[in-house]
Short mmCIF file of C-alpha atoms and ligand atoms in Angstrom, two decimals:
data_model
loop_
_atom_site.label_atom_id
_atom_site.label_comp_id
_atom_site.label_asym_id
_atom_site.label_seq_id
_atom_site.Cartn_x
_atom_site.Cartn_y
_atom_site.Cartn_z
CA MET R 1 -10.39 -22.53 -16.93
CA ALA R 2 -10.63 -18.84 -15.96
CA ALA R 3 -7.33 -17.11 -15.15
CA ILE R 4 -6.42 -16.96 -11.47
CA ARG R 5 -7.09 -13.50 -10.09
CA HIS R 6 -3.82 -12.44 -8.44
CA PHE R 7 -3.52 -9.03 -6.77
CA LEU R 8 0.17 -8.34 -7.29
CA ASP R 9 0.56 -4.70 -8.27
CA LEU R 10 -1.65 -1.85 -9.43
CA HIS R 11 0.13 -1.52 -12.79
CA ARG R 12 -0.49 -5.21 -13.51
CA LEU R 13 -4.26 -4.72 -13.33
CA THR R 14 -6.56 -2.62 -15.49
CA THR R 15 -8.32 0.53 -14.34
CA GLU R 16 -11.61 -1.32 -14.80
CA THR R 17 -10.54 -4.11 -12.44
CA LEU R 18 -9.24 -1.67 -9.82
CA ARG R 19 -12.50 0.28 -10.03
CA ASP R 20 -14.49 -2.98 -9.65
CA ILE R 21 -12.47 -3.79 -6.51
CA LEU R 22 -13.10 -0.33 -5.01
CA ASP R 23 -16.78 -0.66 -5.82
CA LEU R 24 -16.91 -4.05 -4.07
CA ALA R 25 -15.02 -2.55 -1.12
CA GLY R 26 -17.52 0.29 -0.80
CA ARG R 27 -20.48 -2.07 -0.97
CA LEU R 28 -19.01 -4.44 1.61
CA LYS R 29 -18.21 -1.50 3.90
CA ALA R 30 -21.80 -0.24 3.65
CA ALA R 31 -23.24 -3.72 4.22
CA HIS R 32 -21.12 -4.13 7.34
CA ALA R 33 -22.21 -0.71 8.65
CA GLU R 34 -25.84 -1.75 8.18
CA GLY R 35 -25.18 -4.87 10.23
CA LYS R 36 -25.97 -7.13 7.31
CA ALA R 37 -24.43 -10.49 8.03
CA ALA R 38 -22.43 -11.65 5.08
CA ASP R 39 -20.96 -15.09 4.62
CA LEU R 40 -19.22 -14.29 1.38
CA PHE R 41 -16.04 -16.10 2.45
CA ALA R 42 -17.72 -19.02 4.27
CA GLY R 43 -15.55 -22.11 3.88
CA LYS R 44 -12.64 -20.05 2.50
CA THR R 45 -9.18 -19.87 4.03
CA LEU R 46 -6.51 -17.22 3.52
CA VAL R 47 -2.91 -18.10 4.39
CA MET R 48 -0.75 -15.10 5.25
CA ILE R 49 3.04 -15.28 5.07
CA PHE R 50 4.91 -12.58 6.97
CA GLU R 51 8.63 -12.14 6.41
CA LYS R 52 8.47 -8.62 7.89
CA PRO R 53 6.57 -7.14 10.84
CA SER R 54 3.02 -5.84 10.51
CA THR R 55 0.17 -4.47 12.58
CA ARG R 56 -2.41 -3.15 10.10
CA THR R 57 -1.95 -5.64 7.28
CA ARG R 58 -2.07 -8.66 9.54
CA VAL R 59 -5.05 -7.57 11.64
CA SER R 60 -7.08 -6.02 8.81
CA PHE R 61 -6.76 -9.09 6.55
CA GLN R 62 -7.64 -11.40 9.44
CA VAL R 63 -10.66 -9.33 10.47
CA ALA R 64 -11.75 -8.96 6.82
CA MET R 65 -11.83 -12.74 6.40
CA GLN R 66 -13.53 -13.34 9.76
CA GLN R 67 -16.23 -10.67 9.30
CA LEU R 68 -17.21 -12.38 6.05
CA GLY R 69 -17.21 -15.90 7.46
CA GLY R 70 -13.75 -17.04 6.36
CA GLN R 71 -10.67 -18.36 8.14
CA VAL R 72 -7.04 -17.29 8.32
CA VAL R 73 -3.74 -19.07 8.95
CA VAL R 74 -0.71 -16.88 9.68
CA MET R 75 2.82 -18.08 8.93
CA SER R 76 6.04 -16.29 9.77
CA GLU R 77 9.30 -17.03 8.02
CA GLY R 78 11.10 -17.90 11.25
CA GLU R 79 8.47 -20.37 12.42
CA SER R 80 7.99 -22.12 9.08
CA GLN R 81 10.18 -24.19 6.78
CA LEU R 82 10.72 -21.09 4.63
CA GLY R 83 13.19 -20.05 7.31
CA ARG R 84 15.07 -23.32 6.77
CA GLY R 85 15.32 -22.93 3.02
CA GLU R 86 12.18 -24.56 1.60
CA THR R 87 11.62 -22.75 -1.67
CA ILE R 88 8.81 -20.31 -2.33
CA ALA R 89 7.83 -22.49 -5.30
CA ASP R 90 7.37 -25.61 -3.18
CA THR R 91 5.65 -23.60 -0.46
CA ALA R 92 3.26 -22.23 -3.09
CA ARG R 93 2.44 -25.73 -4.36
CA VAL R 94 1.69 -27.00 -0.84
CA LEU R 95 -0.28 -24.00 0.42
CA SER R 96 -2.42 -24.08 -2.71
CA ARG R 97 -3.66 -27.52 -1.59
CA TYR R 98 -4.89 -26.08 1.73
CA ALA R 99 -5.90 -22.51 1.13
CA ASP R 100 -8.11 -20.49 -1.22
CA ALA R 101 -5.72 -17.52 -1.36
CA ILE R 102 -2.22 -16.63 -0.19
CA MET R 103 -1.07 -13.21 1.00
CA ILE R 104 2.64 -12.50 1.36
CA ARG R 105 4.63 -9.68 2.91
CA THR R 106 8.24 -10.05 1.93
CA ASP R 107 11.39 -8.20 0.83
CA ASP R 108 12.29 -9.25 -2.70
CA PRO R 109 9.44 -8.78 -5.22
CA GLN R 110 10.84 -11.82 -7.06
CA LYS R 111 9.42 -13.97 -4.24
CA LEU R 112 5.96 -12.64 -5.07
CA ASP R 113 6.47 -13.62 -8.70
CA ASP R 114 7.72 -17.07 -7.68
CA LEU R 115 4.65 -17.53 -5.53
CA GLU R 116 2.39 -16.44 -8.38
CA ALA R 117 4.16 -18.77 -10.83
CA HIS R 118 3.67 -21.85 -8.65
CA ALA R 119 0.45 -21.20 -6.73
CA THR R 120 -2.84 -22.47 -8.10
CA VAL R 121 -4.82 -20.03 -5.93
CA PRO R 122 -4.79 -16.20 -5.95
CA VAL R 123 -1.72 -14.46 -4.52
CA ILE R 124 -1.99 -11.06 -2.84
CA ASN R 125 0.90 -8.63 -2.33
CA GLY R 126 0.91 -7.49 1.30
CA LEU R 127 4.03 -5.32 0.72
CA THR R 128 7.45 -5.92 -0.79
CA ASP R 129 10.48 -3.64 -0.96
CA PHE R 130 9.10 -2.61 -4.37
CA SER R 131 5.44 -1.85 -3.71
CA HIS R 132 2.44 -1.79 -1.37
CA PRO R 133 -0.67 -1.92 -3.56
CA CYS R 134 -3.21 -2.84 -0.83
CA GLN R 135 -2.25 0.34 0.99
CA VAL R 136 -2.77 2.62 -1.98
CA MET R 137 -6.15 1.01 -2.78
CA ALA R 138 -7.22 1.96 0.76
CA ASP R 139 -5.77 5.45 0.25
CA VAL R 140 -7.66 6.06 -3.01
CA MET R 141 -10.84 4.77 -1.35
CA THR R 142 -10.30 7.16 1.57
CA PHE R 143 -9.66 10.16 -0.68
CA GLU R 144 -12.80 9.49 -2.71
CA GLU R 145 -14.96 9.04 0.39
CA HIS R 146 -13.90 12.47 1.63
CA ARG R 147 -13.50 14.43 -1.58
CA GLY R 148 -15.09 12.57 -4.51
CA PRO R 149 -13.31 11.29 -7.63
CA ILE R 150 -9.51 11.37 -7.47
CA GLU R 151 -9.25 11.71 -11.25
CA GLY R 152 -7.78 15.10 -12.19
CA ARG R 153 -6.73 15.88 -8.59
CA VAL R 154 -3.19 16.63 -7.41
CA VAL R 155 -1.45 14.27 -4.99
CA ALA R 156 1.87 15.28 -3.40
CA TRP R 157 4.33 12.81 -1.92
CA SER R 158 7.10 14.17 0.30
CA GLY R 159 10.05 12.06 1.42
CA ASP R 160 11.69 8.79 0.41
CA GLY R 161 10.82 7.40 -3.04
CA ASN R 162 10.00 4.02 -1.52
CA ASN R 163 7.65 1.05 -2.04
CA VAL R 164 4.52 3.03 -1.15
CA ALA R 165 5.61 5.84 -3.51
CA ASN R 166 5.95 3.26 -6.31
CA SER R 167 2.37 2.11 -5.76
CA TRP R 168 1.25 5.76 -5.82
CA ILE R 169 2.99 6.11 -9.21
CA HIS R 170 1.13 3.05 -10.47
CA ALA R 171 -2.11 4.47 -9.09
CA ALA R 172 -1.57 7.79 -10.90
CA GLY R 173 -1.38 5.84 -14.16
CA ARG R 174 -4.49 3.82 -13.41
CA PHE R 175 -6.73 6.43 -11.71
CA GLY R 176 -5.74 9.49 -13.74
CA PHE R 177 -4.52 11.99 -11.13
CA THR R 178 -1.43 14.19 -11.07
CA LEU R 179 1.33 12.95 -8.78
CA ARG R 180 4.17 15.23 -7.67
CA LEU R 181 6.92 13.45 -5.79
CA ALA R 182 9.29 15.55 -3.70
CA CYS R 183 12.27 13.30 -3.02
CA PRO R 184 15.91 14.18 -2.37
CA LYS R 185 18.44 13.14 -4.99
CA GLY R 186 19.52 9.59 -4.26
CA LEU R 187 16.13 8.67 -2.78
CA ARG R 188 14.02 9.08 -5.88
CA PRO R 189 11.88 6.31 -7.36
CA GLU R 190 13.70 4.00 -9.76
CA ASP R 191 13.91 5.03 -13.41
CA ALA R 192 12.00 1.88 -14.41
CA VAL R 193 8.93 3.00 -12.45
CA MET R 194 9.12 6.56 -13.79
CA ASN R 195 9.57 5.16 -17.32
CA TRP R 196 6.46 3.02 -16.83
CA ALA R 197 4.53 6.17 -15.83
CA GLU R 198 5.80 8.03 -18.87
CA GLY R 199 4.87 5.14 -21.16
CA GLU R 200 1.34 5.16 -19.73
CA GLY R 201 1.05 8.91 -20.27
CA ALA R 202 0.65 9.33 -16.50
CA ASP R 203 1.09 12.82 -15.04
CA VAL R 204 3.92 12.07 -12.62
CA ILE R 205 6.75 14.49 -11.88
CA ILE R 206 9.62 14.65 -9.40
CA THR R 207 10.33 17.97 -7.70
CA ASP R 208 13.44 19.07 -5.81
CA THR R 209 11.56 20.69 -2.98
CA ALA R 210 8.55 19.72 -0.89
CA GLU R 211 7.07 23.21 -1.46
CA GLU R 212 6.92 22.66 -5.23
CA ALA R 213 5.09 19.37 -4.80
CA ILE R 214 2.72 20.42 -2.04
CA THR R 215 1.66 23.89 -3.22
CA GLY R 216 -1.98 23.67 -4.33
CA ALA R 217 -2.20 19.89 -3.76
CA ASP R 218 -5.48 18.12 -2.88
CA LEU R 219 -3.70 15.42 -0.91
CA VAL R 220 -0.33 15.32 0.86
CA VAL R 221 1.22 11.93 1.64
CA ALA R 222 4.18 11.10 3.86
CA ASP R 223 5.82 7.83 4.90
CA THR R 224 8.69 6.68 7.08
CA TRP R 225 12.17 7.84 6.09
CA VAL R 226 13.63 4.39 6.73
CA SER R 227 11.54 1.53 5.37
CA MET R 228 11.75 -2.00 6.70
CA GLY R 229 13.79 -3.06 3.68
CA VAL R 230 16.52 -0.48 4.31
CA SER R 231 19.41 -1.60 6.46
CA MET R 232 22.18 0.79 7.41
CA GLY R 233 24.54 1.82 10.17
CA ASP R 234 23.90 4.71 12.57
CA GLU R 235 26.07 7.14 10.61
CA GLU R 236 24.31 6.40 7.34
CA ALA R 237 20.93 6.69 9.03
CA ASP R 238 21.88 10.11 10.41
CA ALA R 239 22.96 11.28 6.96
CA ARG R 240 19.68 10.05 5.50
CA ARG R 241 17.66 11.90 8.13
CA LYS R 242 19.59 15.10 7.42
CA LEU R 243 18.88 14.70 3.69
CA LEU R 244 15.17 14.18 4.33
CA GLN R 245 14.66 16.89 6.94
CA PRO R 246 13.42 19.51 4.42
CA PHE R 247 10.74 17.00 3.36
CA ARG R 248 9.16 16.68 6.83
CA VAL R 249 5.47 17.54 6.56
CA ASP R 250 4.82 20.20 9.20
CA GLY R 251 2.12 22.82 9.62
CA ASP R 252 3.90 25.38 7.39
CA LEU R 253 4.27 22.92 4.51
CA MET R 254 0.71 21.64 4.89
CA ALA R 255 -0.54 25.25 4.73
CA LYS R 256 0.81 25.45 1.15
CA ALA R 257 -1.64 22.77 0.00
CA LYS R 258 -5.27 23.60 -0.85
CA PRO R 259 -7.23 24.81 2.21
CA ASP R 260 -9.31 21.60 2.19
CA ALA R 261 -6.36 19.30 1.39
CA LEU R 262 -6.16 15.92 3.09
CA PHE R 263 -3.10 14.42 4.77
CA MET R 264 -2.37 10.67 4.66
CA HIS R 265 0.30 8.37 6.06
CA CYS R 266 0.18 4.58 5.68
CA LEU R 267 1.53 4.21 9.25
CA PRO R 268 3.45 3.38 11.35
CA ALA R 269 4.48 7.05 11.66
CA HIS R 270 7.63 8.37 13.25
CA ARG R 271 6.12 11.47 14.77
CA GLY R 272 8.47 14.43 14.65
CA GLU R 273 10.47 12.84 11.85
CA GLU R 274 8.57 12.62 8.52
CA VAL R 275 5.48 14.32 9.98
CA THR R 276 4.79 16.52 12.99
CA ASP R 277 2.08 15.89 15.60
CA GLU R 278 0.46 19.12 14.44
CA VAL R 279 -0.23 17.57 11.03
CA MET R 280 -0.89 13.97 12.15
CA ASP R 281 -3.48 15.14 14.68
CA GLY R 282 -4.58 18.24 12.75
CA PRO R 283 -7.70 19.05 10.74
CA HIS R 284 -6.33 17.83 7.38
CA SER R 285 -5.37 14.39 8.66
CA VAL R 286 -7.45 11.34 7.71
CA VAL R 287 -4.90 8.77 8.83
CA TRP R 288 -7.32 6.80 11.02
CA ASP R 289 -9.96 6.58 8.27
CA GLU R 290 -7.14 5.50 5.98
CA ALA R 291 -6.05 2.76 8.39
CA GLU R 292 -9.68 1.61 8.77
CA ASN R 293 -10.09 1.41 5.03
CA ARG R 294 -7.35 -1.20 4.82
CA LEU R 295 -10.03 -3.52 6.19
CA HIS R 296 -12.69 -2.53 3.66
CA ALA R 297 -10.36 -2.22 0.64
CA GLN R 298 -8.97 -5.69 1.37
CA LYS R 299 -12.47 -7.14 1.61
CA GLY R 300 -12.88 -5.84 -1.94
CA ILE R 301 -9.54 -7.33 -3.00
CA LEU R 302 -10.35 -10.69 -1.41
CA ALA R 303 -13.86 -10.75 -2.90
CA TRP R 304 -12.41 -10.06 -6.36
CA CYS R 305 -9.61 -12.64 -5.97
CA LEU R 306 -11.97 -15.31 -4.66
CA GLY R 307 -14.41 -14.58 -7.45
N1 CP F 1 0.56 0.38 6.59
C1 CP F 1 0.87 -0.90 6.86
O1 CP F 1 0.99 -1.73 5.97
O2 CP F 1 1.03 -1.17 8.18
P1 CP F 1 1.63 -2.49 8.84
O3 CP F 1 3.09 -2.51 8.52
O4 CP F 1 1.35 -2.34 10.30
O5 CP F 1 0.95 -3.68 8.24
N1 NVA F 2 7.55 2.13 3.46
C1 NVA F 2 7.21 1.44 4.68
C2 NVA F 2 5.77 1.05 4.68
C3 NVA F 2 5.31 0.36 5.93
C4 NVA F 2 3.88 -0.07 5.88
C5 NVA F 2 8.08 0.21 4.84
O1 NVA F 2 8.27 -0.52 3.85
O2 NVA F 2 8.59 0.00 5.92
#
């Protein structure tokens, strides 16, 4: 029997597979634009488990399945038996009898691994506290649509070394671009992720200042300063904001990137905090194309997972 095609993390898949998925995504996007009816997912059902809020992930996965003739069932932790202690393993066994794929958005990445270990259908990572691979697939797709191959380009991340940053590190290893992460001390990506990058020979560095990372970059990326997985009191949150203030992407910082640099943000944005309106709504910003490409990138992911 062929191995189940799980989409768990970018560093757990080969460059060839990730390129195949992006190729599928591009073809499905073009087919949709041409109005070609596709029933690729006819008779297929995706179950989505949400243990955290979502706008883009929920709607884009649902629309992706529906546009290609498939069905979706959405489960939230609070409204399911997961909230009353049924294990992920047992949930995986049961859902595999109903569905053709399972997507999960959760906190602990161990839950993703438990789901993978016990599901007999593909499992897709819709964000954990560790990573957000669907997002970065859409981001790479968006960069390449606007600027051509990302290989050899310079991507700058400014802010918290969070789950999305981790997936960018994995992407640097797989897609062959330079990644400069400007993160304050204490909010840098974990050593394990940086060690993975080093072991892969990936060109990933951490800088002390946003200027160092952004100067001459082809793409500047920002994300929220307080991710969903971070819980803290008001005082701690204030201290964190103060620490991150020099990493806010404003017009002056953006001007240090290449003149034709792009700006991305996975959204939701906290305007005026990690990014100013000037940048979000400015000429470098491709945030709406990026959000749209969640739909197309995930069609590619689903098509690959469902074989
Ligand atoms: N970027 C992203 O994953 O958005 P949602 O949290 O709205 O799904
Ligand atoms: N880093 C953010 C991403 C949201 C899509 C979070 O985890 O909240």
